[in-house]
Amino acid sequence: MTEMTYAQAARLGLKEELERDPTVWALGEDLGFEGGMAGQYKDLQAEYGADRIVDTPISEATIMGAAIGAALAGTRPIAELRFSDFAMCAVDELVNQAAKARYMFGGQARVPMVARMPIGIRGGIAAQHSQSPEAWYAHVPGLVVVTPATPSDNRGLLKAAIRCDDPVVYMEHKGLWGSVGEVNENDVEPLTLGKARIVKEGSDLTIVTWAGMVSVVEKAAITLSEEGVSTEVIDLRTLWPWDREAVFSSVIKTGRMMVVHEAVQVGGFGGEISSEVTEHLFDNLKGPVKRMGGARIPIPFSIPLEESYMISQEQVIAKARSFF
Amino acid sequence: MTEMTYAQAARLGLKEELERDPTVWALGEDLGFEGGMAGQYKDLQAEYGADRIVDTPISEATIMGAAIGAALAGTRPIAELRFSDFAMCAVDELVNQAAKARYMFGGQARVPMVARMPIGIRGGIAAQHSQSPEAWYAHVPGLVVVTPATPSDNRGLLKAAIRCDDPVVYMEHKGLWGSVGEVNENDVEPLTLGKARIVKEGSDLTIVTWAGMVSVVEKAAITLSEEGVSTEVIDLRTLWPWDREAVFSSVIKTGRMMVVHEAVQVGGFGGEISSEVTEHLFDNLKGPVKRMGGARIPIPFSIPLEESYMISQEQVIAKARSFF
Amino acid sequence: MAQDQANEPERVFNMYKKMLLIRAFEEAAGENFHAGNVRGSVHQYIGEEAIAVGICANLRKEDLLTSYHRGHGHSIAKGADPRAMMLELFGRVGGTSGGKGGSMHIADFSVGMLGANGVIADGCTISVGAAQAIKLLKQDKIVVNFIGDGGINRGPFMEALNWAKIYNLPVLFVCENNQIAATTTTKTVTAGEGIAARAESYGIPAITIDGNDLLLVDNTSARIIDEIRSGSGPQLIQAMTYRLRGHFAHDKALYRIPGEAEAALEFEPVRRTESWLITQGISEEELANARDEAEQTISQYVVDAHAAPWPDIADAFTDVQDVGAPQVGVNS
Amino acid sequence: MAQDQANEPERVFNMYKKMLLIRAFEEAAGENFHAGNVRGSVHQYIGEEAIAVGICANLRKEDLLTSYHRGHGHSIAKGADPRAMMLELFGRVGGTSGGKGGSMHIADFSVGMLGANGVIADGCTISVGAAQAIKLLKQDKIVVNFIGDGGINRGPFMEALNWAKIYNLPVLFVCENNQIAATTTTKTVTAGEGIAARAESYGIPAITIDGNDLLLVDNTSARIIDEIRSGSGPQLIQAMTYRLRGHFAHDKALYRIPGEAEAALEFEPVRRTESWLITQGISEEELANARDEAEQTISQYVVDAHAAPWPDIADAFTDVQDVGAPQVGVNS
Ligand SMILES: Cc1ncc(C[n+]2csc(CCOP(=O)(O)OP(=O)(O)O)c2C)c(N)n1
Ligand SMILES: Cc1ncc(C[n+]2csc(CCOP(=O)(O)OP(=O)(O)O)c2C)c(N)n1
Ligand SMILES: [Mg+2]
Ligand SMILES: [Mg+2]
């Protein structure tokens, strides 16, 4: 086991795939010298050449569109969009082309690409650099949506995303770049997309979460468990497909569920999970499924305001207590 | 009362606003000669001039961006995108600029514009011309989302959208263009955004719906009521804000709720309403809130496949019966 | 008509037959749209056939092509099977996309035809990416991207021009300038001298030619495609033409200046090619036979399309995705 | 330095003072970013001041301006209050956006400054729309849009050029070409001759000037802005310059060729303007006084910013929207 950051682990996973498969390549702004926003591409251009780690002009629509064309033509591109906010400049390409090509063409084509677009808040970068639009893409047929929460997952899920024959929206959380965790370098297998991770077991309450909220919820769950509310924490890892089985078995056990995400609550993906659990496990529920998400406001710049947007451990604990 | 189509009623509402306020104008492709996809702009260019009904190049990003700039500079533009599918070429402008300008600038600015982008299926126009992405925009702070279902509403809500000081995503349903209804030409007042319409009263079951599904659900409800399930139908009219009060009072009365929409069910806005009702009215519920939405597939072209995507009256009835 | 050593009568006669096939296909598509057999939207290529045929005559099977909403002609010219295309328009099993795509999403990957497109200019960015893949895979292929004169005003096309040039990609952009976009005269919404000047401002060689002159299209593209194969980087051809019909099959084109479409008939490519063929000793009868053959071929495909089965409802749920694929009935 | 009848020493001295204020503001912004007082992202305009100042000297208060991520200089030059701007960078009450926007969203609508922008090139389409509103309202105003040399490769900018020309809008596009975009030398990702050639392909007159020559910027924009006010339609100025610092305050710019930034100091606009002022009889002492004054003014604003209160949590919930506005605490 090696300690490394979330960014380093992503770099490792990418490097392994670049090594394994000569058709894997990446394109985006400032991948070469800068090595990506968090060093997740560091030195890879020097090693694999400017044709495989491609510095592009500021042309998001074409970064995405070119990735689609390159995927249709037999390669496995990773389109790096830097921020999911900028990826909004390429929603048409992603949703109207990448997601639908296989279907519209009756199965003649595959679009094995990764659209990499970090989400989330990180220290005052404000309304246009902090969004978490994962719910949008989970709503789009044809797309897979991945939201890694740990260094190890960021290696294993990225590898899985690169090997996937479907277009994968890969959403790292910007606040996690520097977080540290154990990575088993010897285990080179990708993770399986669609399998959740049970972060902590418990029997009284299930909390489903992903991305940046996992560590917050985990800490809250430890406190809750110490105080007598045995709390199970599930990190979904992928929103589409989401691991129905893991969530359902947990709720059957606990009878209580809460979904927590950083994204705006209104219209967030928590609503999907809440609704499915309610509709299918109503008789198992000892109380209503509850949701915690962001307020329906743009992300404010000023630090106290930004902090007030974020869901804290205390708020999770308080909401969890309201079940009892 | 005058009988007119949904398209004609929209044209009437727009004409009334053009007449009332010289700062109201519209921009988009083929508004002049064609008069819009369904004649909703017919002859207005001849009457109000090419500076107020502006034919644009095929430049969706700029149609949206220019509308934002024009709104910031003191006018009330209507950005016509023809299809919500094409509006995806301008998501960045809508979400990163229009929705956030007022907030990012601390209230210095308003963006009184309408982003008009019809949704829905209409006879074989396939995957890139049939989407219903209303859930996306309801998830975006700063935006208002309107989905008119009748000719009368399409006049009154469009007028309200034009007069609104917030950016409004206005989503007519393409399948409704030719539908006919009564419009009271003497009542020139706009409707109030955020107020639902009780389409039919009932006491056993509440069905919440909007846009193209309203008439389907209404017919199903009539049958259901005749067969002893007194069904209340609520047309939300606006998804943000949605009329919590109308929905909650109905569910308190009936104890059962179903949400029906044409959009893909996974991640659709039905999840929001279902979750809110569950969380806040759990003790009033006689059974789980249920959802009906589209399958998570791109819209197929072939007519039998397309039809199979759409929710039928019979399916609504069958699902409603499963409550009892 | 332009003339050149490459203008072998036999070659031209073969191209002429392709044009006839396209014309017959488009007439049938329109008729069947009006009859309610073909649903959705049908954009006919009638009057513009020389461009697709002249250019594709210089492509190899493995070369790639992307198109836009008016894509039937490009598909047939590139070698897609018009029978499967007709079945697709009818939404039937055996269609190019098994009935799931329809007219705006005609594609035949087996001949490098990567798809028509319902979103204007999206084929442009896809093309440059495909060309990047070709370079990465060290393949000996080129990509041709067709776009309309209305489409040139979308930003992604401009981005794609820049992109193609900086990476020196083997892409030929072909702007089919029929002078109109739906109901809008493109001159009124296009600043400056148009697409050739724009391309040149990116350092992309651009030429404007009469796109209704089959031999000229053939000869020009032969030269340019050769250059691109030899590493010239991207180039652009603006082919002037005229849309003889409405924007789509249900458009009567009442916005035309009266007499304009009639006058344009004189310059339309099928007749012009016929005149040239006659100067080369091809008889009227041979031409009439070719026309009959094309029409009969297509008529038979229409018969086949009527007879072909509708897809199964279950087919709606396939070809979506591997991971997280939808299940039949799960949402209803 | 270029010289012209308009080059009144007093006018230039005033512009010089504006440049000093910007420079001092940017130095303070950087220092306070490093000290952790300013969060998020800070893009300094150091070395490029002559462009904003020279152009805005020819604007009226009611003229409109849109900017991009490097927007402090444009704001100060257009007349925004640097004290309110500093408070904004600190995220405090009294900031231009009450602390809700920060550096990338500096705006002062009271002086026509419609906002910096965190998304590259989005200011371009906003500008042409603002100009359309001006025409519709029959106002006597123009719009200036600033954009970087990296930004010119985004499609919406190209769309906006076309748009501005076809509607003959009163817009001045100013491309501040500092030859770099973050860590990327823009020449390597920009095809052709660059933005001036592109603008001309849309029929938009374009001129490339030394953007570090304050008098040249002033004189050139005086003439061009005058033409735009008289109905010339859109024009473009490409102002060559050099970014003396990293891309943002935490970028050490290690990708520079060694010595490049040092060599560039010789051409930086503040010193060059000083040299010119000295030839006009302004004393070294007067210059030193002006520098001190600018620094002291900004230092005081930093003190003020430290002292200013933080916004109330409730402020996070205001200014979102009228219809469907969020309620404090509703989601937590
Ligand atoms: C992004 C986008 N905007 C608008 C449309 C609607 N539309 C379809 S065809 C068309 C006109 C296209 O004109 P042109 O590019 O000249 O091609 P032509 O139809 O003349 O062959 C328009 C506006 C679309 N399909 N996609
Ligand atoms: C649409 C978009 N893509 C990428 C970015 C990230 N980004 C911020 S500044 C920058 C470089 C901009 O270069 P240039 O336009 O030359 O302006 P400069 O920073 O040199 O002033 C990039 C890529 C962004 N903000 N928006
Ligand atoms: Mg055209
Ligand atoms: Mg730059």
mmCIF file of C-alpha atoms in Angstrom, chain D residues 208-331:
data_model
loop_
_atom_site.group_PDB
_atom_site.id
_atom_site.type_symbol
_atom_site.label_atom_id
_atom_site.label_comp_id
_atom_site.label_asym_id
_atom_site.label_seq_id
_atom_site.Cartn_x
_atom_site.Cartn_y
_atom_site.Cartn_z
ATOM 1 C CA THR D 208 -2.725 45.774 -34.322
ATOM 2 C CA ILE D 209 -0.855 48.163 -32.074
ATOM 3 C CA ASP D 210 1.707 48.203 -29.331
ATOM 4 C CA GLY D 211 -0.533 48.005 -26.308
ATOM 5 C CA ASN D 212 2.207 49.089 -23.957
ATOM 6 C CA ASP D 213 2.382 52.465 -25.676
ATOM 7 C CA LEU D 214 -0.172 54.465 -23.760
ATOM 8 C CA LEU D 215 -0.256 57.373 -26.166
ATOM 9 C CA LEU D 216 -0.700 55.099 -29.130
ATOM 10 C CA VAL D 217 -3.537 53.261 -27.437
ATOM 11 C CA ASP D 218 -5.140 56.554 -26.504
ATOM 12 C CA ASN D 219 -4.832 58.061 -29.953
ATOM 13 C CA THR D 220 -5.830 54.949 -31.825
ATOM 14 C CA SER D 221 -8.852 54.297 -29.723
ATOM 15 C CA ALA D 222 -9.848 57.973 -29.808
ATOM 16 C CA ARG D 223 -10.110 57.742 -33.557
ATOM 17 C CA ILE D 224 -11.773 54.361 -33.666
ATOM 18 C CA ILE D 225 -14.244 55.057 -30.913
ATOM 19 C CA ASP D 226 -15.178 58.219 -32.715
ATOM 20 C CA GLU D 227 -15.837 56.234 -35.857
ATOM 21 C CA ILE D 228 -17.934 53.722 -33.978
ATOM 22 C CA ARG D 229 -19.971 56.514 -32.424
ATOM 23 C CA SER D 230 -20.536 57.835 -35.912
ATOM 24 C CA GLY D 231 -21.946 54.505 -37.038
ATOM 25 C CA SER D 232 -18.956 52.674 -38.533
ATOM 26 C CA GLY D 233 -20.100 49.419 -37.003
ATOM 27 C CA PRO D 234 -17.820 47.134 -35.043
ATOM 28 C CA GLN D 235 -14.048 47.441 -35.073
ATOM 29 C CA LEU D 236 -11.255 45.535 -33.432
ATOM 30 C CA ILE D 237 -8.002 46.582 -31.830
ATOM 31 C CA GLN D 238 -5.372 43.991 -31.139
ATOM 32 C CA ALA D 239 -3.117 45.428 -28.452
ATOM 33 C CA MET D 240 0.180 43.604 -28.072
ATOM 34 C CA THR D 241 1.382 43.359 -24.515
ATOM 35 C CA TYR D 242 3.113 41.141 -22.017
ATOM 36 C CA ARG D 243 1.863 39.580 -18.804
ATOM 37 C CA LEU D 244 4.572 40.464 -16.307
ATOM 38 C CA ARG D 245 3.326 38.045 -13.656
ATOM 39 C CA GLY D 246 2.032 34.506 -13.535
ATOM 40 C CA HIS D 247 -1.379 33.601 -14.905
ATOM 41 C CA PHE D 248 -2.869 34.011 -11.476
ATOM 42 C CA ALA D 249 -1.350 35.128 -8.257
ATOM 43 C CA HIS D 250 -0.256 31.614 -7.268
ATOM 44 C CA ASP D 251 1.471 30.893 -10.587
ATOM 45 C CA LYS D 252 5.224 31.329 -10.579
ATOM 46 C CA ALA D 253 5.335 31.193 -14.403
ATOM 47 C CA LEU D 254 8.201 28.720 -14.505
ATOM 48 C CA TYR D 255 7.286 27.944 -18.104
ATOM 49 C CA ARG D 256 8.712 31.262 -19.264
ATOM 50 C CA ILE D 257 11.935 31.340 -21.220
ATOM 51 C CA PRO D 258 14.481 32.457 -18.603
ATOM 52 C CA GLY D 259 15.099 36.164 -18.788
ATOM 53 C CA GLU D 260 12.000 36.843 -20.857
ATOM 54 C CA ALA D 261 10.041 38.569 -18.127
ATOM 55 C CA GLU D 262 13.023 40.632 -17.044
ATOM 56 C CA ALA D 263 13.657 41.750 -20.617
ATOM 57 C CA ALA D 264 10.016 42.710 -20.935
ATOM 58 C CA LEU D 265 10.333 45.171 -18.083
ATOM 59 C CA GLU D 266 11.996 47.570 -20.452
ATOM 60 C CA PHE D 267 8.833 47.831 -22.492
ATOM 61 C CA GLU D 268 6.328 47.871 -19.699
ATOM 62 C CA PRO D 269 3.886 50.753 -19.895
ATOM 63 C CA VAL D 270 4.397 52.514 -16.587
ATOM 64 C CA ARG D 271 8.077 53.177 -17.097
ATOM 65 C CA ARG D 272 7.568 54.074 -20.718
ATOM 66 C CA THR D 273 4.926 56.595 -19.828
ATOM 67 C CA GLU D 274 7.225 58.027 -17.190
ATOM 68 C CA SER D 275 9.979 58.507 -19.750
ATOM 69 C CA TRP D 276 7.586 60.362 -22.000
ATOM 70 C CA LEU D 277 6.292 62.530 -19.182
ATOM 71 C CA ILE D 278 9.838 63.486 -18.316
ATOM 72 C CA THR D 279 10.387 64.656 -21.887
ATOM 73 C CA GLN D 280 7.346 66.868 -21.329
ATOM 74 C CA GLY D 281 8.874 68.501 -18.307
ATOM 75 C CA ILE D 282 7.243 66.496 -15.541
ATOM 76 C CA SER D 283 9.797 66.060 -12.759
ATOM 77 C CA GLU D 284 10.975 62.803 -11.192
ATOM 78 C CA GLU D 285 9.564 64.122 -7.965
ATOM 79 C CA GLU D 286 6.103 64.579 -9.382
ATOM 80 C CA LEU D 287 6.227 61.001 -10.641
ATOM 81 C CA ALA D 288 7.426 59.706 -7.300
ATOM 82 C CA ASN D 289 4.640 61.597 -5.577
ATOM 83 C CA ALA D 290 2.091 60.092 -7.893
ATOM 84 C CA ARG D 291 3.399 56.624 -7.200
ATOM 85 C CA ASP D 292 3.310 57.199 -3.473
ATOM 86 C CA GLU D 293 -0.185 58.532 -3.673
ATOM 87 C CA ALA D 294 -1.436 55.524 -5.573
ATOM 88 C CA GLU D 295 0.217 53.136 -3.178
ATOM 89 C CA GLN D 296 -1.081 54.949 -0.139
ATOM 90 C CA THR D 297 -4.552 55.111 -1.533
ATOM 91 C CA ILE D 298 -4.604 51.396 -2.132
ATOM 92 C CA SER D 299 -2.965 50.633 1.216
ATOM 93 C CA GLN D 300 -5.755 52.503 2.877
ATOM 94 C CA TYR D 301 -8.297 50.418 0.986
ATOM 95 C CA VAL D 302 -6.601 47.290 2.210
ATOM 96 C CA VAL D 303 -6.891 48.600 5.746
ATOM 97 C CA ASP D 304 -10.529 49.392 5.088
ATOM 98 C CA ALA D 305 -11.082 45.939 3.659
ATOM 99 C CA HIS D 306 -9.635 44.305 6.723
ATOM 100 C CA ALA D 307 -11.909 46.397 8.873
ATOM 101 C CA ALA D 308 -15.058 45.913 6.842
ATOM 102 C CA PRO D 309 -17.624 43.490 8.206
ATOM 103 C CA TRP D 310 -18.241 40.060 6.703
ATOM 104 C CA PRO D 311 -21.613 39.601 5.082
ATOM 105 C CA ASP D 312 -24.422 38.073 7.070
ATOM 106 C CA ILE D 313 -25.206 34.476 6.282
ATOM 107 C CA ALA D 314 -28.667 35.690 5.273
ATOM 108 C CA ASP D 315 -27.061 37.677 2.447
ATOM 109 C CA ALA D 316 -26.259 34.425 0.714
ATOM 110 C CA PHE D 317 -29.963 34.074 0.034
ATOM 111 C CA THR D 318 -30.666 37.472 -1.470
ATOM 112 C CA ASP D 319 -30.212 38.605 -5.079
ATOM 113 C CA VAL D 320 -30.963 35.146 -6.412
ATOM 114 C CA GLN D 321 -34.306 35.761 -8.075
ATOM 115 C CA ASP D 322 -37.668 37.376 -7.430
ATOM 116 C CA VAL D 323 -39.847 34.458 -8.395
ATOM 117 C CA GLY D 324 -39.043 31.310 -6.474
ATOM 118 C CA ALA D 325 -36.383 32.940 -4.324
ATOM 119 C CA PRO D 326 -34.738 30.590 -1.841
ATOM 120 C CA GLN D 327 -35.451 30.852 1.855
ATOM 121 C CA VAL D 328 -32.735 30.903 4.477
ATOM 122 C CA GLY D 329 -32.395 27.547 6.099
ATOM 123 C CA VAL D 330 -34.961 25.810 3.974
ATOM 124 C CA ASN D 331 -32.470 23.234 2.768
#
